[in-house]
Amino acid sequence: MAERRRTFLDRHQNLLLRLLLLSFFSITGTTSSDGKEVLRRYERVRFRSERLLASVSAGTAPPPLPSSSSSPSSRVYHVTDYGADPTGKIDSTAAILRALSDAFRPPSNLSLIAGIADLGGAELNLDGGSYLISSPIALPSSPAGNLKIHSGSLRASTNFPTNRYLIELWPSQSTSSYNYEYITLSSLMLDANYRAGGIAIVNSLRTLIQSCYIVHFASDGIWVQNGHETLISASFLGQHITAGADPGERSFSGTGIRIDGNDNSITDIVIFSAAIGIQIAGQANTITGVHCYNKATGFGGTGIYLKLPGLTQTRIVNCYLDYTGIVSEDPVQLYVSGSFFLGDANVVLKSVNGVIKAVDIVDNMFAGGGGGVDIVRLDETGGAFTSIDQVVVKRNSVNGMTVRSTAARASLKANGTNWTVDFSPVLLFPNRIDHVQYAMITSSGFLNHALRNVSANQVVIESDVAVQATVHVAVEQCQGSMA
């Protein structure tokens, strides 16, 4: 039996060696005059052959050849062809970087934006494996784009550098205004092993992050700095893998998504654990369909933090703030609408330089525990808001929390000459009413009456004679003279 097995192995090893030689001769016979290309292809064939020999020696079925091997001109680069270990037992950093280097070779002289080489839609395919890496999968410094990295998992080793990210669009040097364009990161699981960040995108144009699962980050799940038009969608991020009510929630740290730039979009994202769900320091960003149930506000967490005083220009629409709210510093052109705030989650408008302008917080739902938490709160610990204009907070649906609004209506029935209507329990800004409308209804004939005083968010109406009457009053704050 042993003799038969040795004969079987000898035959298959000889066959595989012949295949290797045939493959090598077919490579050297190609029309390519690039000697380095010949060596690269030879290495790929050698890796495949070694894997086949190892499978045969172990008595297991040999793995199928990757589809790209059938076409030497394919622009799909399988990391397993370069020796990456899909079981995660052996460090695959070098192998993945070799594959990425090959994918980064432009197939033509075409370009995207000026200075960015067009890679033609090249793909770095992770082949559904789980790869251990000890340093970042960093794109080469040469500016290029039209590349996709997809379909696998990357896990940081115990010696991964703590100040880096698993995938970096962050060249060590750059001679272009943009480093990369149209890079797609899709169907990836990134495990930072509580050592590093997930993805870093620096000064890149039109980047896509979609269908990713990013966990165990120590700094940021995703960090975007400068650049333009990064689209992040349909992904899950959490420092700890949990489904809520985690006993360690008080110790959650890090930031799910940190945006330090303009014109980006975050859509259909779940952030299930982090100290801050999303932090933005940039203009004209859009957040839609985001569910934040990271560290609760009661434990010191924040769902969405807007940290560019005076230059907000952010739209937050159809989101779910789950026990963790929104904080915006000196908001200018902030729009929050159609969102659900659960568990006393609210919106905090924080004064840094005392500016608040063109803010709309409308048509949201707030649900709390009945503890008197305001749905919108002014944080003036750093100084009072002194420049206030065009602020609209109204039409919000509230249950178990305190309504705050910049518009209110009330009615008061009394017999006498004075009707005082107090709006201070409702109005957002203290001692500020910019516009009043009222009507008096009485069956006692015609009489003289007037609005006599507006202070401390109270409206005082007086008549010249005592009468049984009902007054209906509507007030507004800060909505601007043309509102």
mmCIF file of N, CA, C and O in Angstrom, residues 26 32 50 115 119 140 184 189 199 264 269 271 276 282 337 358-359 368 391 404 409 434 454 479:
data_model
loop_
_atom_site.group_PDB
_atom_site.id
_atom_site.type_symbol
_atom_site.label_atom_id
_atom_site.label_comp_id
_atom_site.label_asym_id
_atom_site.label_seq_id
_atom_site.Cartn_x
_atom_site.Cartn_y
_atom_site.Cartn_z
ATOM 1 N N SER A 26 5.628 28.846 -21.867
ATOM 2 C CA SER A 26 4.562 29.619 -22.521
ATOM 3 C C SER A 26 4.652 31.085 -22.143
ATOM 4 O O SER A 26 4.350 31.971 -22.921
ATOM 5 N N SER A 32 5.333 39.839 -24.691
ATOM 6 C CA SER A 32 5.838 40.869 -23.788
ATOM 7 C C SER A 32 7.353 40.881 -23.790
ATOM 8 O O SER A 32 8.006 39.846 -23.723
ATOM 9 N N GLU A 50 3.413 24.909 -6.224
ATOM 10 C CA GLU A 50 3.760 24.490 -4.867
ATOM 11 C C GLU A 50 2.522 24.142 -4.064
ATOM 12 O O GLU A 50 2.526 23.189 -3.279
ATOM 13 N N GLY A 115 -3.116 63.397 -14.387
ATOM 14 C CA GLY A 115 -2.116 62.919 -13.447
ATOM 15 C C GLY A 115 -2.448 61.612 -12.780
ATOM 16 O O GLY A 115 -1.625 61.051 -12.045
ATOM 17 N N LEU A 119 -6.212 52.385 -14.428
ATOM 18 C CA LEU A 119 -5.848 50.971 -14.315
ATOM 19 C C LEU A 119 -6.828 50.058 -15.032
ATOM 20 O O LEU A 119 -6.698 48.834 -14.977
ATOM 21 N N PRO A 140 0.356 51.707 -3.834
ATOM 22 C CA PRO A 140 1.613 52.325 -4.270
ATOM 23 C C PRO A 140 1.475 53.839 -4.404
ATOM 24 O O PRO A 140 0.386 54.370 -4.605
ATOM 25 N N THR A 184 -12.398 51.301 -5.381
ATOM 26 C CA THR A 184 -13.543 50.663 -4.745
ATOM 27 C C THR A 184 -13.060 49.611 -3.760
ATOM 28 O O THR A 184 -12.253 48.740 -4.115
ATOM 29 N N MET A 189 -14.119 42.192 5.151
ATOM 30 C CA MET A 189 -14.144 42.262 6.610
ATOM 31 C C MET A 189 -12.753 42.671 7.060
ATOM 32 O O MET A 189 -11.753 42.052 6.675
ATOM 33 N N ILE A 199 -9.671 51.708 7.624
ATOM 34 C CA ILE A 199 -9.354 52.230 6.294
ATOM 35 C C ILE A 199 -8.977 53.698 6.422
ATOM 36 O O ILE A 199 -9.673 54.469 7.088
ATOM 37 N N ASN A 264 -18.704 64.611 1.048
ATOM 38 C CA ASN A 264 -18.740 63.161 1.168
ATOM 39 C C ASN A 264 -20.145 62.702 1.538
ATOM 40 O O ASN A 264 -20.959 63.478 2.034
ATOM 41 N N ILE A 269 -25.603 52.971 6.919
ATOM 42 C CA ILE A 269 -24.495 52.482 7.732
ATOM 43 C C ILE A 269 -25.018 52.139 9.126
ATOM 44 O O ILE A 269 -25.870 52.844 9.663
ATOM 45 N N ILE A 271 -23.461 51.657 12.972
ATOM 46 C CA ILE A 271 -22.302 51.762 13.856
ATOM 47 C C ILE A 271 -22.748 51.259 15.224
ATOM 48 O O ILE A 271 -23.518 51.911 15.923
ATOM 49 N N ILE A 276 -17.584 57.571 19.515
ATOM 50 C CA ILE A 276 -18.276 58.471 18.594
ATOM 51 C C ILE A 276 -18.624 57.673 17.350
ATOM 52 O O ILE A 276 -17.763 57.002 16.772
ATOM 53 N N GLY A 282 -15.818 69.117 8.239
ATOM 54 C CA GLY A 282 -15.783 69.469 6.829
ATOM 55 C C GLY A 282 -17.141 69.988 6.411
ATOM 56 O O GLY A 282 -18.115 69.919 7.170
ATOM 57 N N SER A 337 -33.600 66.037 9.651
ATOM 58 C CA SER A 337 -35.009 65.792 9.340
ATOM 59 C C SER A 337 -35.273 64.301 9.176
ATOM 60 O O SER A 337 -34.395 63.532 8.783
ATOM 61 N N ALA A 358 -29.081 79.467 10.162
ATOM 62 C CA ALA A 358 -29.632 78.614 9.104
ATOM 63 C C ALA A 358 -29.656 77.159 9.536
ATOM 64 O O ALA A 358 -29.096 76.277 8.875
ATOM 65 N N VAL A 359 -30.326 76.892 10.647
ATOM 66 C CA VAL A 359 -30.440 75.542 11.192
ATOM 67 C C VAL A 359 -31.899 75.105 11.113
ATOM 68 O O VAL A 359 -32.790 75.831 11.561
ATOM 69 N N GLY A 368 -38.412 59.165 24.713
ATOM 70 C CA GLY A 368 -37.554 59.096 25.890
ATOM 71 C C GLY A 368 -38.238 58.430 27.056
ATOM 72 O O GLY A 368 -39.348 57.896 26.950
ATOM 73 N N VAL A 391 -33.148 80.090 12.528
ATOM 74 C CA VAL A 391 -33.154 78.807 13.232
ATOM 75 C C VAL A 391 -34.591 78.317 13.319
ATOM 76 O O VAL A 391 -35.463 79.011 13.857
ATOM 77 N N ARG A 404 -38.950 71.223 22.585
ATOM 78 C CA ARG A 404 -38.342 72.531 22.390
ATOM 79 C C ARG A 404 -38.572 72.928 20.942
ATOM 80 O O ARG A 404 -38.460 72.100 20.031
ATOM 81 N N ARG A 409 -47.666 77.914 19.783
ATOM 82 C CA ARG A 409 -49.013 78.477 19.846
ATOM 83 C C ARG A 409 -49.623 78.147 21.197
ATOM 84 O O ARG A 409 -49.356 77.087 21.773
ATOM 85 N N ASP A 434 -39.266 86.915 18.449
ATOM 86 C CA ASP A 434 -39.077 87.882 17.375
ATOM 87 C C ASP A 434 -40.380 88.258 16.674
ATOM 88 O O ASP A 434 -40.448 89.305 16.019
ATOM 89 N N VAL A 454 -43.283 91.801 25.655
ATOM 90 C CA VAL A 454 -42.716 90.502 25.269
ATOM 91 C C VAL A 454 -41.345 90.423 25.934
ATOM 92 O O VAL A 454 -40.398 91.103 25.515
ATOM 93 N N GLN A 479 -36.358 83.278 13.099
ATOM 94 C CA GLN A 479 -36.600 82.741 11.780
ATOM 95 C C GLN A 479 -36.278 83.730 10.666
ATOM 96 O O GLN A 479 -36.469 83.424 9.489
#
